[in-house]
mmCIF file of C-alpha atoms in Angstrom:
data_model
loop_
_atom_site.group_PDB
_atom_site.id
_atom_site.type_symbol
_atom_site.label_atom_id
_atom_site.label_comp_id
_atom_site.label_asym_id
_atom_site.label_seq_id
_atom_site.Cartn_x
_atom_site.Cartn_y
_atom_site.Cartn_z
ATOM 1 C CA MET D 1492 0.000 0.000 0.000
ATOM 2 C CA ASN D 1493 2.918 2.329 0.698
ATOM 3 C CA ALA D 1494 4.374 1.605 -2.735
ATOM 4 C CA LEU D 1495 1.008 2.288 -4.353
ATOM 5 C CA SER D 1496 0.778 5.633 -2.542
ATOM 6 C CA ALA D 1497 4.265 6.548 -3.733
ATOM 7 C CA ILE D 1498 3.396 5.556 -7.310
ATOM 8 C CA LYS D 1499 0.256 7.685 -7.281
ATOM 9 C CA LEU D 1500 2.192 10.678 -5.926
ATOM 10 C CA CYS D 1501 4.897 10.259 -8.580
ATOM 11 C CA GLU D 1502 2.168 9.997 -11.205
ATOM 12 C CA ALA D 1503 0.757 13.330 -10.013
ATOM 13 C CA PHE D 1504 4.210 14.888 -10.462
ATOM 14 C CA GLY D 1505 4.536 13.455 -13.967
ATOM 15 C CA ILE D 1506 7.338 11.007 -13.185
ATOM 16 C CA PRO D 1507 7.440 8.229 -15.804
ATOM 17 C CA LEU D 1508 6.319 4.755 -14.731
ATOM 18 C CA SER D 1509 9.646 3.286 -15.919
ATOM 19 C CA VAL D 1510 11.514 5.522 -13.433
ATOM 20 C CA MET D 1511 9.164 4.475 -10.628
ATOM 21 C CA GLU D 1512 9.661 0.795 -11.468
ATOM 22 C CA THR D 1513 13.452 1.087 -11.487
ATOM 23 C CA THR D 1514 13.453 3.004 -8.211
ATOM 24 C CA LEU D 1515 11.085 0.615 -6.420
ATOM 25 C CA LYS D 1516 13.217 -2.363 -7.441
ATOM 26 C CA LYS D 1517 16.242 -0.736 -5.785
ATOM 27 C CA LEU D 1518 14.549 -0.080 -2.439
ATOM 28 C CA PRO D 1519 16.079 -2.088 0.400
ATOM 29 C CA VAL D 1520 13.970 -4.558 2.352
ATOM 30 C CA VAL D 1521 12.462 -3.129 5.517
ATOM 31 C CA ARG D 1522 13.489 -5.678 8.135
ATOM 32 C CA GLY D 1523 10.652 -7.049 10.229
ATOM 33 C CA ARG D 1524 7.961 -5.713 7.874
ATOM 34 C CA ILE D 1525 6.724 -8.497 5.624
ATOM 35 C CA GLU D 1526 10.327 -9.681 5.606
ATOM 36 C CA ARG D 1527 10.694 -12.753 3.407
ATOM 37 C CA ILE D 1528 13.112 -15.375 4.735
ATOM 38 C CA GLU D 1529 14.662 -17.612 2.068
ATOM 39 C CA ALA D 1530 16.726 -20.754 2.599
ATOM 40 C CA GLY D 1531 15.752 -22.729 -0.492
ATOM 41 C CA GLN D 1532 12.383 -23.914 0.845
ATOM 42 C CA ASN D 1533 9.371 -24.402 -1.471
ATOM 43 C CA PHE D 1534 7.022 -22.279 0.647
ATOM 44 C CA THR D 1535 6.967 -18.652 1.708
ATOM 45 C CA VAL D 1536 8.100 -17.597 5.176
ATOM 46 C CA ILE D 1537 7.388 -14.076 6.393
ATOM 47 C CA VAL D 1538 8.371 -12.308 9.614
ATOM 48 C CA ASP D 1539 6.278 -9.260 10.417
ATOM 49 C CA TYR D 1540 5.730 -6.945 13.361
ATOM 50 C CA ALA D 1541 1.906 -6.906 12.899
ATOM 51 C CA HIS D 1542 0.752 -5.978 16.388
ATOM 52 C CA THR D 1543 -2.623 -4.332 15.719
ATOM 53 C CA PRO D 1544 -5.797 -5.815 14.253
ATOM 54 C CA ASP D 1545 -5.430 -3.679 11.112
ATOM 55 C CA SER D 1546 -1.800 -4.656 10.544
ATOM 56 C CA LEU D 1547 -2.595 -8.344 11.105
ATOM 57 C CA ARG D 1548 -5.459 -8.178 8.577
ATOM 58 C CA ALA D 1549 -3.151 -6.471 6.068
ATOM 59 C CA LEU D 1550 -0.469 -9.128 6.545
ATOM 60 C CA TYR D 1551 -2.913 -11.993 6.060
ATOM 61 C CA GLY D 1552 -4.603 -10.219 3.145
ATOM 62 C CA ALA D 1553 -1.292 -9.980 1.299
ATOM 63 C CA PHE D 1554 -1.287 -13.795 1.116
ATOM 64 C CA GLU D 1555 -4.962 -14.429 0.424
ATOM 65 C CA LYS D 1556 -4.265 -17.042 -2.269
ATOM 66 C CA SER D 1557 -1.958 -19.129 -0.076
ATOM 67 C CA ARG D 1558 -2.713 -21.693 2.605
ATOM 68 C CA LYS D 1559 -1.646 -19.776 5.711
ATOM 69 C CA ILE D 1560 0.119 -21.260 8.713
ATOM 70 C CA CYS D 1561 0.191 -18.504 11.305
ATOM 71 C CA VAL D 1562 2.382 -18.126 14.360
ATOM 72 C CA LEU D 1563 0.609 -15.545 16.465
ATOM 73 C CA GLY D 1564 2.141 -13.866 19.494
ATOM 74 C CA ASN D 1565 1.180 -10.237 19.031
ATOM 75 C CA THR D 1566 -0.130 -9.026 22.353
ATOM 76 C CA GLY D 1567 2.485 -8.021 24.887
ATOM 77 C CA GLY D 1568 1.885 -7.993 28.606
ATOM 78 C CA GLY D 1569 0.617 -5.031 30.584
ATOM 79 C CA ARG D 1570 -1.187 -3.277 27.733
ATOM 80 C CA ASP D 1571 -3.776 -3.535 24.984
ATOM 81 C CA THR D 1572 -5.670 -6.392 26.608
ATOM 82 C CA TRP D 1573 -8.746 -5.471 24.527
ATOM 83 C CA LYS D 1574 -7.082 -6.633 21.305
ATOM 84 C CA ARG D 1575 -6.157 -10.144 22.419
ATOM 85 C CA PRO D 1576 -9.446 -11.881 21.503
ATOM 86 C CA GLU D 1577 -9.658 -9.734 18.356
ATOM 87 C CA MET D 1578 -6.212 -10.851 17.161
ATOM 88 C CA GLY D 1579 -7.240 -14.466 17.785
ATOM 89 C CA ARG D 1580 -10.496 -13.935 15.873
ATOM 90 C CA ILE D 1581 -8.674 -12.509 12.848
ATOM 91 C CA ALA D 1582 -6.256 -15.451 12.781
ATOM 92 C CA ASP D 1583 -9.173 -17.857 13.192
ATOM 93 C CA GLU D 1584 -10.856 -16.371 10.113
ATOM 94 C CA GLU D 1585 -7.752 -16.103 7.934
ATOM 95 C CA CYS D 1586 -5.398 -18.979 8.762
ATOM 96 C CA GLU D 1587 -5.667 -22.675 8.030
ATOM 97 C CA LYS D 1588 -3.385 -23.540 10.956
ATOM 98 C CA ILE D 1589 -2.759 -21.320 13.978
ATOM 99 C CA ILE D 1590 -0.041 -21.652 16.579
ATOM 100 C CA LEU D 1591 -0.326 -19.279 19.528
ATOM 101 C CA THR D 1592 2.906 -18.513 21.351
ATOM 102 C CA ASN D 1593 4.703 -16.236 23.773
ATOM 103 C CA GLU D 1594 5.901 -12.801 22.745
ATOM 104 C CA ASP D 1595 6.629 -10.086 25.349
ATOM 105 C CA PRO D 1596 4.755 -10.952 28.547
ATOM 106 C CA TYR D 1597 6.630 -8.508 30.791
ATOM 107 C CA ASP D 1598 5.220 -9.134 34.299
ATOM 108 C CA GLU D 1599 2.018 -10.765 33.072
ATOM 109 C CA ASP D 1600 1.402 -14.523 32.922
ATOM 110 C CA PRO D 1601 2.275 -15.484 29.314
ATOM 111 C CA ARG D 1602 -0.231 -18.335 29.289
ATOM 112 C CA ALA D 1603 -3.028 -15.951 30.341
ATOM 113 C CA ILE D 1604 -2.173 -13.719 27.366
ATOM 114 C CA VAL D 1605 -2.297 -16.662 24.964
ATOM 115 C CA ASP D 1606 -5.558 -17.901 26.518
ATOM 116 C CA ALA D 1607 -7.085 -14.443 25.981
ATOM 117 C CA MET D 1608 -6.135 -14.632 22.275
ATOM 118 C CA ALA D 1609 -7.654 -18.125 22.064
ATOM 119 C CA SER D 1610 -10.902 -16.850 23.618
ATOM 120 C CA GLY D 1611 -11.646 -14.977 20.378
ATOM 121 C CA MET D 1612 -11.384 -18.127 18.295
ATOM 122 C CA SER D 1613 -14.119 -20.551 17.312
ATOM 123 C CA ARG D 1614 -11.697 -23.472 16.979
ATOM 124 C CA GLN D 1615 -8.950 -24.758 19.212
ATOM 125 C CA PRO D 1616 -5.534 -23.406 18.197
ATOM 126 C CA GLU D 1617 -2.290 -25.200 18.812
ATOM 127 C CA ILE D 1618 -0.520 -23.572 21.761
ATOM 128 C CA ILE D 1619 3.260 -23.803 22.002
ATOM 129 C CA MET D 1620 4.591 -21.353 24.567
ATOM 130 C CA ASP D 1621 8.240 -21.645 23.503
ATOM 131 C CA ARG D 1622 8.490 -19.274 20.516
ATOM 132 C CA ARG D 1623 11.300 -21.222 18.815
ATOM 133 C CA GLU D 1624 9.311 -24.451 19.137
ATOM 134 C CA ALA D 1625 6.226 -22.699 17.720
ATOM 135 C CA ILE D 1626 8.201 -21.474 14.704
ATOM 136 C CA ARG D 1627 9.722 -24.933 14.209
ATOM 137 C CA ALA D 1628 6.267 -26.554 14.284
ATOM 138 C CA ALA D 1629 4.910 -24.065 11.736
ATOM 139 C CA LEU D 1630 7.812 -24.661 9.350
ATOM 140 C CA ARG D 1631 7.421 -28.430 9.660
ATOM 141 C CA ALA D 1632 3.698 -28.151 8.867
ATOM 142 C CA ALA D 1633 4.285 -26.170 5.671
ATOM 143 C CA ARG D 1634 3.757 -27.688 2.248
ATOM 144 C CA SER D 1635 4.772 -26.443 -1.168
ATOM 145 C CA GLY D 1636 3.112 -23.099 -1.919
ATOM 146 C CA ASP D 1637 2.057 -22.384 1.685
ATOM 147 C CA ALA D 1638 2.736 -19.126 3.509
ATOM 148 C CA VAL D 1639 4.125 -19.355 7.041
ATOM 149 C CA LEU D 1640 3.394 -15.982 8.650
ATOM 150 C CA ILE D 1641 5.191 -15.242 11.916
ATOM 151 C CA SER D 1642 3.914 -12.095 13.539
ATOM 152 C CA GLY D 1643 4.398 -9.989 16.619
ATOM 153 C CA LYS D 1644 8.131 -9.418 17.013
ATOM 154 C CA GLY D 1645 9.393 -8.010 13.726
ATOM 155 C CA THR D 1646 12.896 -6.804 14.553
ATOM 156 C CA ASP D 1647 12.423 -6.515 18.327
ATOM 157 C CA PRO D 1648 15.792 -7.696 19.689
ATOM 158 C CA PHE D 1649 14.487 -9.108 22.985
ATOM 159 C CA ILE D 1650 11.650 -11.076 24.525
ATOM 160 C CA MET D 1651 10.644 -8.896 27.461
ATOM 161 C CA GLU D 1652 9.945 -10.995 30.539
ATOM 162 C CA ALA D 1653 9.101 -10.625 34.233
ATOM 163 C CA LYS D 1654 11.154 -8.368 36.501
ATOM 164 C CA GLY D 1655 12.887 -6.644 33.588
ATOM 165 C CA LYS D 1656 14.503 -9.785 32.165
ATOM 166 C CA LYS D 1657 15.413 -9.409 28.483
ATOM 167 C CA THR D 1658 16.081 -12.535 26.448
ATOM 168 C CA PRO D 1659 17.950 -11.790 23.199
ATOM 169 C CA TRP D 1660 15.747 -12.705 20.228
ATOM 170 C CA SER D 1661 15.391 -12.441 16.466
ATOM 171 C CA ASP D 1662 12.456 -14.060 14.668
ATOM 172 C CA ALA D 1663 14.369 -13.801 11.370
ATOM 173 C CA GLU D 1664 17.490 -15.520 12.756
ATOM 174 C CA VAL D 1665 15.454 -18.249 14.436
ATOM 175 C CA VAL D 1666 13.536 -18.864 11.204
ATOM 176 C CA ARG D 1667 16.784 -19.121 9.223
ATOM 177 C CA GLU D 1668 18.256 -21.568 11.741
ATOM 178 C CA GLU D 1669 15.125 -23.715 11.812
ATOM 179 C CA LEU D 1670 14.805 -23.708 8.005
ATOM 180 C CA GLU D 1671 18.420 -24.843 7.689
ATOM 181 C CA ARG D 1672 17.734 -27.686 10.142
ATOM 182 C CA LEU D 1673 14.536 -28.626 8.309
ATOM 183 C CA LEU D 1674 16.298 -28.614 4.939
ATOM 184 C CA GLY D 1675 19.226 -30.629 6.326
ATOM 185 C CA LYS D 1676 21.759 -27.836 5.840
ATOM 186 C CA ILE D 1677 22.975 -27.989 9.442
#
């Protein structure tokens, strides 16, 4: 949508479409925002920050023609409790397989956060509290042409836990490691 807005603005200024195309192709990837992770697999893997209902809908909508396997951990502790069932509801409507997991619980019970997300769902999701294990399970469930969509962390460098504990984390790095294991590269 951002690219479309830029194209329309350039159009209004009379910039040729060929210039817009060349320029858009040269733009660097925005890490953690619909960031595609490639390791030679035959399915799509995306890491995205999506932490609001609108951003989660947009992420899922970008892959409407794919079977979606969704790792959802988008509702940090101590805030925005209203959106937890809503995020679960959106995933329930859009994803073939849903794995709920931990994200940033801070001083809140991580399982209570996940249970609140599940309360918005009409079917029982898979719950794997360990985020690495959740990502691994999603990658193992993927088939050719699927989209594995891992949301909530983006480029956040830590999982924020109780009493100020910060566990170093990168969804993109974990995905790469788990894809390499799955593909027998390590």
